[in-house]
Amino acid sequence: MWTQGREFMTKAGTIIHACSVAMWLLLTFPRDPTLSRDYAVERAGLETALHTAAPQQAEELESQLAKLDAEELGERTRASYAGRIGHVIEPALTPLGFDWRVGIGILGAFAAREVFVSTMGIVFGIGDDADAEDAVLRERLRAATWPDGRTLFTPLVCLSLMIFFALACQCMSTLAVMARETRSWRWPAFTFVYMTTLAWVSSFAVYQIGSALGFG
């Protein structure tokens, strides 16, 4: 048991770590993207006001600072390499009812499925500590729309998304273990391509048929 456990940590564990670093790099860089607002100036103004604020105003200013930090994190994520990839893959996701923001969530969830929720929190400007019970995240997801004003997260889109995650092999840990056990990347690559294709086709069928029946 010790030998097998050590081999897992030194082989599969290193692969998982490398994939985690890769996902972090995609979500973090470039470090200084062009942003729509000067967050540093706004933050400095709020912090200056906080130092001289009355106790009853301090709580509101701290809340504004937290909101500003979350909005900056969200915009930086949208401008990151992962965000750019999300825009690139959006044409392949649109037939499933997903936009580029969901695409970023799918990329982030490759580290672990549960990361999808926190990634959505970042994308929608709430912060990376958002969870499934976060009321603000729920409201922003409900309010999210396509450029033409259509609601993004309809019940049909949510069903399509659940089917995609149920079938896709969105787990680097699983692929790393398969590579370690088979001593080859052939089977992990086959599994990833096969199950991702199956997930796409199934989600496509559900969303398109549902839309044709008027459930979109």
Short mmCIF file of C-alpha atoms in Angstrom, two decimals:
data_model
loop_
_atom_site.label_atom_id
_atom_site.label_comp_id
_atom_site.label_asym_id
_atom_site.label_seq_id
_atom_site.Cartn_x
_atom_site.Cartn_y
_atom_site.Cartn_z
CA MET A 1 0.00 0.00 0.00
CA TRP A 2 2.87 2.35 0.84
CA THR A 3 4.59 1.59 -2.47
CA GLN A 4 1.43 2.15 -4.51
CA GLY A 5 0.61 5.31 -2.60
CA ARG A 6 4.12 6.69 -3.10
CA GLU A 7 3.99 5.93 -6.82
CA PHE A 8 0.67 7.73 -7.11
CA MET A 9 1.99 10.82 -5.36
CA THR A 10 5.20 10.94 -7.41
CA LYS A 11 3.62 10.17 -10.80
CA ALA A 12 -0.09 10.98 -10.93
CA GLY A 13 0.36 13.65 -8.26
CA THR A 14 2.95 15.51 -10.29
CA ILE A 15 0.69 15.43 -13.34
CA ILE A 16 -2.22 16.82 -11.33
CA HIS A 17 0.00 19.54 -9.92
CA ALA A 18 1.26 20.47 -13.40
CA CYS A 19 -2.32 20.68 -14.73
CA SER A 20 -3.36 22.81 -11.74
CA VAL A 21 -0.49 25.20 -12.40
CA ALA A 22 -1.46 25.38 -16.08
CA MET A 23 -5.06 26.30 -15.17
CA TRP A 24 -3.82 28.93 -12.71
CA LEU A 25 -1.60 30.46 -15.39
CA LEU A 26 -4.48 30.61 -17.87
CA LEU A 27 -6.77 32.30 -15.34
CA THR A 28 -4.10 34.69 -13.98
CA PHE A 29 -2.12 35.96 -16.97
CA PRO A 30 -1.52 38.42 -18.54
CA ARG A 31 -0.81 40.25 -15.29
CA ASP A 32 -1.47 43.77 -16.62
CA PRO A 33 -4.32 43.58 -19.14
CA THR A 34 -6.07 46.69 -20.38
CA LEU A 35 -9.05 47.28 -18.09
CA SER A 36 -12.09 49.48 -18.56
CA ARG A 37 -11.56 51.32 -15.25
CA ASP A 38 -8.66 52.53 -13.13
CA TYR A 39 -9.33 50.31 -10.13
CA ALA A 40 -6.20 51.48 -8.31
CA VAL A 41 -7.39 55.09 -8.28
CA GLU A 42 -10.91 54.11 -7.18
CA ARG A 43 -9.49 51.90 -4.45
CA ALA A 44 -7.19 54.64 -3.21
CA GLY A 45 -10.13 57.04 -3.01
CA LEU A 46 -12.22 54.60 -1.02
CA GLU A 47 -9.35 53.77 1.32
CA THR A 48 -8.70 57.48 1.94
CA ALA A 49 -12.37 58.03 2.71
CA LEU A 50 -12.36 54.98 4.99
CA HIS A 51 -9.56 56.43 7.15
CA THR A 52 -11.60 59.53 7.90
CA ALA A 53 -15.10 58.01 7.84
CA ALA A 54 -17.44 57.92 10.77
CA PRO A 55 -18.12 54.46 12.23
CA GLN A 56 -21.54 54.28 10.57
CA GLN A 57 -19.99 54.99 7.15
CA ALA A 58 -17.00 52.66 7.51
CA GLU A 59 -19.04 49.49 6.99
CA GLU A 60 -20.51 50.81 3.73
CA LEU A 61 -17.06 51.85 2.46
CA GLU A 62 -15.61 48.42 3.31
CA SER A 63 -18.46 46.82 1.39
CA GLN A 64 -17.69 49.05 -1.61
CA LEU A 65 -14.01 48.08 -1.41
CA ALA A 66 -14.89 44.37 -1.39
CA LYS A 67 -17.23 44.87 -4.36
CA LEU A 68 -14.53 46.81 -6.23
CA ASP A 69 -11.98 44.02 -5.63
CA ALA A 70 -14.45 41.42 -6.91
CA GLU A 71 -15.26 43.47 -10.01
CA GLU A 72 -11.57 43.92 -10.79
CA LEU A 73 -10.96 40.19 -10.35
CA GLY A 74 -13.85 39.45 -12.69
CA GLU A 75 -12.60 41.82 -15.38
CA ARG A 76 -9.05 40.49 -15.11
CA THR A 77 -10.39 36.95 -15.49
CA ARG A 78 -12.37 37.95 -18.57
CA ALA A 79 -9.18 39.49 -20.01
CA SER A 80 -7.04 36.46 -19.08
CA TYR A 81 -5.88 33.78 -21.48
CA ALA A 82 -8.70 31.57 -20.18
CA GLY A 83 -11.17 34.35 -20.97
CA ARG A 84 -9.76 34.68 -24.47
CA ILE A 85 -10.03 30.93 -24.96
CA GLY A 86 -13.62 31.18 -23.75
CA HIS A 87 -14.37 33.64 -26.56
CA VAL A 88 -12.60 31.40 -29.09
CA ILE A 89 -14.60 28.31 -28.14
CA GLU A 90 -17.91 30.16 -27.81
CA PRO A 91 -19.07 29.22 -31.37
CA ALA A 92 -18.77 25.55 -30.39
CA LEU A 93 -20.71 26.15 -27.17
CA THR A 94 -23.51 28.34 -28.51
CA PRO A 95 -25.45 25.36 -29.99
CA LEU A 96 -25.56 23.96 -26.44
CA GLY A 97 -26.97 27.21 -25.04
CA PHE A 98 -23.66 28.34 -23.47
CA ASP A 99 -21.74 31.57 -23.96
CA TRP A 100 -18.06 32.43 -23.40
CA ARG A 101 -18.62 32.92 -19.66
CA VAL A 102 -19.84 29.36 -19.29
CA GLY A 103 -16.85 28.37 -21.42
CA ILE A 104 -14.49 29.86 -18.83
CA GLY A 105 -16.34 27.91 -16.15
CA ILE A 106 -15.91 24.69 -18.10
CA LEU A 107 -12.19 25.37 -18.47
CA GLY A 108 -11.83 26.08 -14.76
CA ALA A 109 -13.83 22.98 -13.87
CA PHE A 110 -11.20 20.82 -15.54
CA ALA A 111 -9.25 21.16 -12.29
CA ALA A 112 -12.30 19.91 -10.35
CA ARG A 113 -16.00 20.07 -11.14
CA GLU A 114 -16.84 22.05 -8.02
CA VAL A 115 -14.52 24.83 -9.21
CA PHE A 116 -17.20 25.77 -11.78
CA VAL A 117 -19.21 27.65 -9.15
CA SER A 118 -16.28 29.68 -7.83
CA THR A 119 -15.16 30.40 -11.40
CA MET A 120 -18.63 31.77 -12.16
CA GLY A 121 -18.26 33.93 -9.06
CA ILE A 122 -15.05 35.40 -10.49
CA VAL A 123 -16.46 35.89 -13.98
CA PHE A 124 -19.54 37.67 -12.65
CA GLY A 125 -17.51 39.96 -10.40
CA ILE A 126 -18.35 38.48 -7.00
CA GLY A 127 -15.06 36.86 -6.04
CA ASP A 128 -13.49 33.43 -5.87
CA ASP A 129 -15.10 32.58 -2.51
CA ALA A 130 -18.59 32.34 -4.01
CA ASP A 131 -20.44 29.07 -3.44
CA ALA A 132 -23.71 27.49 -4.51
CA GLU A 133 -25.58 29.21 -1.67
CA ASP A 134 -24.33 32.71 -2.52
CA ALA A 135 -27.44 34.86 -3.00
CA VAL A 136 -25.60 37.53 -5.02
CA LEU A 137 -24.21 34.94 -7.43
CA ARG A 138 -27.67 33.42 -7.87
CA GLU A 139 -29.14 36.82 -8.72
CA ARG A 140 -26.41 37.65 -11.20
CA LEU A 141 -26.78 34.30 -12.93
CA ARG A 142 -30.52 34.86 -13.19
CA ALA A 143 -29.92 38.34 -14.61
CA ALA A 144 -27.23 37.23 -17.11
CA THR A 145 -28.24 37.76 -20.72
CA TRP A 146 -26.99 37.31 -24.26
CA PRO A 147 -26.05 40.47 -26.22
CA ASP A 148 -29.55 40.50 -27.74
CA GLY A 149 -31.18 40.52 -24.30
CA ARG A 150 -32.19 36.86 -24.10
CA THR A 151 -31.83 35.22 -20.69
CA LEU A 152 -28.67 33.11 -20.52
CA PHE A 153 -29.42 30.63 -17.74
CA THR A 154 -32.86 29.33 -18.64
CA PRO A 155 -34.05 25.98 -17.18
CA LEU A 156 -33.26 24.35 -20.53
CA VAL A 157 -29.71 25.75 -20.56
CA CYS A 158 -29.16 24.58 -16.98
CA LEU A 159 -30.37 21.09 -17.95
CA SER A 160 -28.04 21.10 -20.96
CA LEU A 161 -25.15 22.15 -18.70
CA MET A 162 -25.88 19.40 -16.17
CA ILE A 163 -25.96 16.79 -18.93
CA PHE A 164 -22.65 18.06 -20.28
CA PHE A 165 -20.97 17.75 -16.88
CA ALA A 166 -22.56 14.37 -16.22
CA LEU A 167 -21.00 12.90 -19.36
CA ALA A 168 -17.79 14.87 -20.01
CA CYS A 169 -14.54 13.71 -18.45
CA GLN A 170 -13.95 17.10 -16.80
CA CYS A 171 -11.42 15.91 -14.24
CA MET A 172 -7.66 16.14 -14.58
CA SER A 173 -7.25 13.81 -11.58
CA THR A 174 -9.06 11.01 -13.40
CA LEU A 175 -7.01 11.47 -16.55
CA ALA A 176 -3.78 11.62 -14.53
CA VAL A 177 -4.61 8.35 -12.76
CA MET A 178 -5.47 6.70 -16.08
CA ALA A 179 -2.13 7.82 -17.51
CA ARG A 180 -0.34 6.50 -14.44
CA GLU A 181 -2.12 3.12 -14.49
CA THR A 182 -1.88 2.53 -18.23
CA ARG A 183 1.60 4.09 -18.48
CA SER A 184 0.45 5.90 -21.58
CA TRP A 185 -1.50 9.02 -22.55
CA ARG A 186 -3.31 7.11 -25.29
CA TRP A 187 -6.25 5.97 -23.19
CA PRO A 188 -6.66 9.24 -21.28
CA ALA A 189 -6.65 11.13 -24.59
CA PHE A 190 -9.19 8.72 -26.08
CA THR A 191 -11.40 8.98 -22.98
CA PHE A 192 -11.27 12.77 -22.94
CA VAL A 193 -12.11 13.12 -26.64
CA TYR A 194 -14.77 10.39 -26.62
CA MET A 195 -16.59 11.57 -23.48
CA THR A 196 -16.36 15.26 -24.40
CA THR A 197 -17.83 14.47 -27.81
CA LEU A 198 -20.59 12.39 -26.20
CA ALA A 199 -21.33 15.21 -23.76
CA TRP A 200 -21.45 17.79 -26.56
CA VAL A 201 -23.76 15.70 -28.75
CA SER A 202 -26.09 14.91 -25.83
CA SER A 203 -26.26 18.54 -24.67
CA PHE A 204 -26.76 19.66 -28.27
CA ALA A 205 -29.67 17.25 -28.72
CA VAL A 206 -31.34 18.27 -25.44
CA TYR A 207 -30.97 22.00 -26.05
CA GLN A 208 -31.95 21.98 -29.73
CA ILE A 209 -34.91 19.63 -29.28
CA GLY A 210 -36.03 21.55 -26.20
CA SER A 211 -35.77 24.86 -28.09
CA ALA A 212 -37.74 23.42 -31.02
CA LEU A 213 -40.48 22.37 -28.60
CA GLY A 214 -40.63 25.85 -27.14
CA PHE A 215 -38.79 25.26 -23.88
CA GLY A 216 -35.91 27.62 -24.70
#
